XYZ file of C-alpha atoms in Angstrom:
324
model
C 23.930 113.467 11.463
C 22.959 115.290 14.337
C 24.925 118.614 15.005
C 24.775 121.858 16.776
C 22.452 123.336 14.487
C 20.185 120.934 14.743
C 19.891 121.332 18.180
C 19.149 124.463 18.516
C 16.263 123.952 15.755
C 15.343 121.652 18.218
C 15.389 123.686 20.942
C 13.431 126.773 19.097
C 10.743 123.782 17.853
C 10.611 122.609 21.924
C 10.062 126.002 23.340
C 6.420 126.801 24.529
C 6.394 122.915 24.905
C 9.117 121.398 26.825
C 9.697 122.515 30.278
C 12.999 124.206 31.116
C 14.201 122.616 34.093
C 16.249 123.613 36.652
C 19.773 122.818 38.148
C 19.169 122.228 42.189
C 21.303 121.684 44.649
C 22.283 120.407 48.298
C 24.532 121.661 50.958
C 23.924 118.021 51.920
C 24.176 115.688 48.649
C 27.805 118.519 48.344
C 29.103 117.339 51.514
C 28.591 113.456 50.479
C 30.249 113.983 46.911
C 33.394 116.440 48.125
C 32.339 119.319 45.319
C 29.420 121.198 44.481
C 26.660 119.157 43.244
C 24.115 120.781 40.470
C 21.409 118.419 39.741
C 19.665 118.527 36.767
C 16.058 116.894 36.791
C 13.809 115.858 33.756
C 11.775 114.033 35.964
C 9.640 116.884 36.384
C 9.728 116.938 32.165
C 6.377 116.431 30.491
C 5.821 112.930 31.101
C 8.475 112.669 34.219
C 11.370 112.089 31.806
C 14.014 113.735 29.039
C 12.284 111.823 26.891
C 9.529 114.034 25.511
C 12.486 116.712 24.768
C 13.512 114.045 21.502
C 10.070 112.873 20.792
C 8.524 115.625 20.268
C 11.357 117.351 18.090
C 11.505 114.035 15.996
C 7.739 114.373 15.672
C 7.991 118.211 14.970
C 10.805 117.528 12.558
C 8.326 114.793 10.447
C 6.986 115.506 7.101
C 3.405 116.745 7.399
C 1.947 113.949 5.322
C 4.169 111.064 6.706
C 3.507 112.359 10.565
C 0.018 112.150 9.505
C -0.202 108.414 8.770
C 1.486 108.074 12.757
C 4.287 106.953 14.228
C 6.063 103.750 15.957
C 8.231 103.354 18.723
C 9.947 100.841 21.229
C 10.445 101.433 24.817
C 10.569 100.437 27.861
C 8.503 103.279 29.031
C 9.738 107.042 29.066
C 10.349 107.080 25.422
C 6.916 105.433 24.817
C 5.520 108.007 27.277
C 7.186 110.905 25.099
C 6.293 109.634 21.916
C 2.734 108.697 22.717
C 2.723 112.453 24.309
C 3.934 113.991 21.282
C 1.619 112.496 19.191
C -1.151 113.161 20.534
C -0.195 116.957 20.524
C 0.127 116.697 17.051
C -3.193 114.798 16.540
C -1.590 111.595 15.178
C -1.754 108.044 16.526
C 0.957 106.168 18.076
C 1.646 102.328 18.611
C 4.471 101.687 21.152
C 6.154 98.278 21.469
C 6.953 97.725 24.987
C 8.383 94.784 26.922
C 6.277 93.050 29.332
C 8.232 93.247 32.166
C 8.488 97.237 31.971
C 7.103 98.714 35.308
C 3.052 98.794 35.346
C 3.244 102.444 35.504
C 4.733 103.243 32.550
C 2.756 100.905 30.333
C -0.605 102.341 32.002
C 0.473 105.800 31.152
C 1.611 105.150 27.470
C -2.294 103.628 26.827
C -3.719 106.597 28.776
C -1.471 108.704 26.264
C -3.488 107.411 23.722
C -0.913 104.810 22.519
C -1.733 101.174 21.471
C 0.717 99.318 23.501
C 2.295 96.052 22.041
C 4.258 94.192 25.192
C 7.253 91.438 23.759
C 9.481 89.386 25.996
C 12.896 91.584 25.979
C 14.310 88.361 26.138
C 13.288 86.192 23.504
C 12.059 88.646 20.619
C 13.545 91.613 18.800
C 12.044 94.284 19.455
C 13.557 95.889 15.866
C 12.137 93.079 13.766
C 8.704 93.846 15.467
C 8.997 97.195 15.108
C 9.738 97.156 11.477
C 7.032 94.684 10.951
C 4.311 96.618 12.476
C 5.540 100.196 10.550
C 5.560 98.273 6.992
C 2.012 97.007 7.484
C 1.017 100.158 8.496
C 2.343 102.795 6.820
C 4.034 104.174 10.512
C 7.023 106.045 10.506
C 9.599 104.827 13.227
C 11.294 106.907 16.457
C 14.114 104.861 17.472
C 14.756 105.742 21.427
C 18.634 106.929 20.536
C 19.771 106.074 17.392
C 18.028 108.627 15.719
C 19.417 112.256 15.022
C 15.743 114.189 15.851
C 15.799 112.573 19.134
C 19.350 113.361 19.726
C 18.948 116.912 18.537
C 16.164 117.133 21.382
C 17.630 115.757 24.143
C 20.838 118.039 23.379
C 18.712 120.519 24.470
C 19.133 119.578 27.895
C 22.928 120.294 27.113
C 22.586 123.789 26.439
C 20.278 124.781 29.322
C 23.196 123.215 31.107
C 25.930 125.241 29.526
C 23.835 128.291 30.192
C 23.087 127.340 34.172
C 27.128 126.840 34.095
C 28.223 130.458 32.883
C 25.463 131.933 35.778
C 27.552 129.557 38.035
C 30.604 130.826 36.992
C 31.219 126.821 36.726
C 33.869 126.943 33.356
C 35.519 123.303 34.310
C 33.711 120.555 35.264
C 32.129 116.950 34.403
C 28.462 116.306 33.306
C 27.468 112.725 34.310
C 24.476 111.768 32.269
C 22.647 108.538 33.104
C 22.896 106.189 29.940
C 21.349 103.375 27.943
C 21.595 103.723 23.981
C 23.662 107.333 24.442
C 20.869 109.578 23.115
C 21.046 111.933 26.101
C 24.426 111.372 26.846
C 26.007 112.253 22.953
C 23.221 114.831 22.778
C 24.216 116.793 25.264
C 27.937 116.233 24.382
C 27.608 117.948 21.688
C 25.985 120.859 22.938
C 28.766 120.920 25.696
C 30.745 120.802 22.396
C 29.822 124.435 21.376
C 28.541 126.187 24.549
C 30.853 124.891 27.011
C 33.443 122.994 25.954
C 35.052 122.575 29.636
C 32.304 120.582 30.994
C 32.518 116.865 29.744
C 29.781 114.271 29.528
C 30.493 111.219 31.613
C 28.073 108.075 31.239
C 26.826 106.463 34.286
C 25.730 103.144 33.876
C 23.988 100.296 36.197
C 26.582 97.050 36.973
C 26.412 94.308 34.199
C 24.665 96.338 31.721
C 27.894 98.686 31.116
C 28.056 98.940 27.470
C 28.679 101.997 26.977
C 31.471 102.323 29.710
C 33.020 99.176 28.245
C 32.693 100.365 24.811
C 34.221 103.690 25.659
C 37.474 101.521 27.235
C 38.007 99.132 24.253
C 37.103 101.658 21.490
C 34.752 99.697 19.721
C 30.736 98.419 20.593
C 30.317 95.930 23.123
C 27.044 94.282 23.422
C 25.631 93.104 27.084
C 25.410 89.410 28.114
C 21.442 90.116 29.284
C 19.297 92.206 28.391
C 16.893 92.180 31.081
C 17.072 91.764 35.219
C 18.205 94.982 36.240
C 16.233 97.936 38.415
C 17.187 100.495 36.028
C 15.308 99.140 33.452
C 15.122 102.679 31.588
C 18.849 102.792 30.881
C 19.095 99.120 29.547
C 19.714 98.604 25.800
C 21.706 95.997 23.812
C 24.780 98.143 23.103
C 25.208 101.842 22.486
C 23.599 103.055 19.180
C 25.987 103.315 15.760
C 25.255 106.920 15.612
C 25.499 107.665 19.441
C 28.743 106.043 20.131
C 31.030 107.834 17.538
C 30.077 110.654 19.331
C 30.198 109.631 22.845
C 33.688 108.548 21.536
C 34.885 111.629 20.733
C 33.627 113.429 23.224
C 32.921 111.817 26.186
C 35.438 111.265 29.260
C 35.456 107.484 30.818
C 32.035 105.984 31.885
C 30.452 105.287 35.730
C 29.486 101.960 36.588
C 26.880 101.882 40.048
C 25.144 99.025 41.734
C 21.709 99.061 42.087
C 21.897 99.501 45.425
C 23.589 103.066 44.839
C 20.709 104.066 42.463
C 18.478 103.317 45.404
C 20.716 105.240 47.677
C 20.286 107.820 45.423
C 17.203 107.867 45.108
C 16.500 108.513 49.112
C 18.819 111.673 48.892
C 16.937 112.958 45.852
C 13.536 112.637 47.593
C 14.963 113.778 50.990
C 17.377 116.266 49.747
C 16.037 117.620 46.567
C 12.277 116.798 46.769
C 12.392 115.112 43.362
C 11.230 111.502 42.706
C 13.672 109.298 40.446
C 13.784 105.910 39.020
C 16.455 103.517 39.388
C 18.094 104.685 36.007
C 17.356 108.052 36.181
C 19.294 108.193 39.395
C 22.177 106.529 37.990
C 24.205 109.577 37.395
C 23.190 111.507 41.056
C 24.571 108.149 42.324
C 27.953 108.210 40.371
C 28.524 111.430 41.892
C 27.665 111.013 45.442
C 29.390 107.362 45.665
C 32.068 107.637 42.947
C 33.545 111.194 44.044
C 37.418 109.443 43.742
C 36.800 109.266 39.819
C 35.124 112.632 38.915
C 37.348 115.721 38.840
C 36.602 119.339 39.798
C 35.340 121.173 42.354
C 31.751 121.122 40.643
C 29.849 117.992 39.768
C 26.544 117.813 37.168
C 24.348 115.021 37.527
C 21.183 114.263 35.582
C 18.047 113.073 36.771
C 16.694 111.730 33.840
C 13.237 110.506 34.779
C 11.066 109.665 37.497
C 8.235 106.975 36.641
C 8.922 104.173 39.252
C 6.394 101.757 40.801
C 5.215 102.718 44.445
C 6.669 99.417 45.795
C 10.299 99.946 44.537
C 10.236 103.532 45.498
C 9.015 102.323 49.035
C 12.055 100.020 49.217
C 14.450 102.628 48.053
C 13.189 105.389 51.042
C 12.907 101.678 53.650
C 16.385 101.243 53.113
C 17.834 104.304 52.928
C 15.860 107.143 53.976
């Protein structure tokens, strides 16, 4: 299971690779939320997304001669980007299972990764049983997007650039909202809140009607969602939180954020006209939490991820049309 020791291995395996990014901030986005906001954002990652942080430490992590035969994943596009990404640094190949309603971007990039893309219907086939499939006839070896300790040792990484940002700061007390689909990010950087700073708290921030982690969180056990598709945030969507992420989001985690889309869009305007930073629906999930949910974070200092940044032109359009 993944621990703090792992994540720093992670960490010393990322650097020279992964970007460190930096916390920004607003006198503008602070005067909407009430606090300080510090805004974290791995859309400006390798790829535009956390992503790469836990594919290429899974990938770094693999045994030489079972890395060599390739590697598998599902996505609905940063984690594909990431994997297909590390891969190729490593000179292996990469197949990526992708639904085919994931935004043309992010399947366009993954194939110009060098990944060969298989699209399913998100709706109608399991993308595990396809997955499996494909890594059994092939000999792949498979990078779940959360439920896998690697990835979650990478993307805790992001947790203790945060705790060390923090202590510059002089920030000792405060909560960490971390956009969320599977918990990956989110119980990743938990932990490394865990050792380094153990007064900041990771919050999830989910989209409405695809709150399973929030929901889980409340009734102490795994909730599954009613859909699994027709949401904006399509990069935070999953089935229900992963069996190894949610113990751990469990312990660790305060309550979870629920936003409308519309917020996420919101959200996206300040981040582009505030912070110069392009975000996705999802990855804007947590900036919008803190901005529009101020009554339910505590502190006079707010952290918000930005966890990626591959939208579509038109939706980005809409987002600066309607509130820019």
């Amino acid at each position: 299971m993944t621990d703090i020791t792992m994540i720093r291995s992670a960490a010393a395996r990322l650097k020279g690779h992964a970007r460190r990014t930096p916390l920004l901030s607003s006198p503008f986005l602070d005067e909407i939320a009430g606090r300080r906001v510090f805004v974290k954002p791995e859309c400006l990652q390798h790829t535009g997304s956390f992503k790469y942080r836990g594919a290429r430490s899974a990938v770094s992590a693999l045994d030489p001669d079972a890395r060599a035969r390739g590697v598998i994943a599902f996505s609905s596009g940063n984690h594909a980007q990431g994997v297909a990404l590390a891969a190729r640094e490593h000179g292996v190949a990469s197949v990526i299972i992708m639904p085919g309603d994931s935004p043309r971007m992010k399947i366009d990039n993954t194939r110009a990764l060098g990944a060969e893309v298989v699209l399913y219907d998100r709706a109608t086939e399991d993308r595990d049983a396809i997955g499996a499939r494909l890594a059994g006839e092939r000999g792949l070896t498979l990078i779940k997007p959360y439920d896998e300790p690697q990835v979650i040792a990478g993307q805790g990484t992001i947790g203790l650039e945060i705790a060390e940002d923090a202590v510059a700061l002089g920030v000792a007390k405060a909560d960490v909202l971390v956009c969320c689909g599977g918990g990956g990010l989110t119980s990743g950087i938990a932990l490394a809140l865990e050792a380094d700073a153990p007064g900041l708290r990771a919050r999830p921030c989910e989209p409405q009607g695809f709150d399973d982690v929030t929901r889980s969180l409340a009734s102490g056990k795994i909730e599954r969602n009613a859909h699994l598709s027709g949401s904006l945030c399509d990069a935070i969507i999953t089935p229900q939180p992963g069996e190894i992420t949610f113990p751990i989001m469990q312990r660790l985690c305060g309550p979870g954020l629920v936003v409308s889309e519309d917020q996420c869009l919101h959200a996206m305007a300040l981040a582009w006209s505030r912070l110069k930073v392009v975000a996705e629906p999802g990855g804007a999930a947590a900036l919008a939490a803190a901005m529009f949910h101020a009554d339910q974070i505590e502190g006079d200092a707010v952290f918000a991820t930005i966890s990626g940044g591959n939208v579509d032109a038109e939706v980005f359009q809409t987002a600066l049309a309607r509130f820019a």
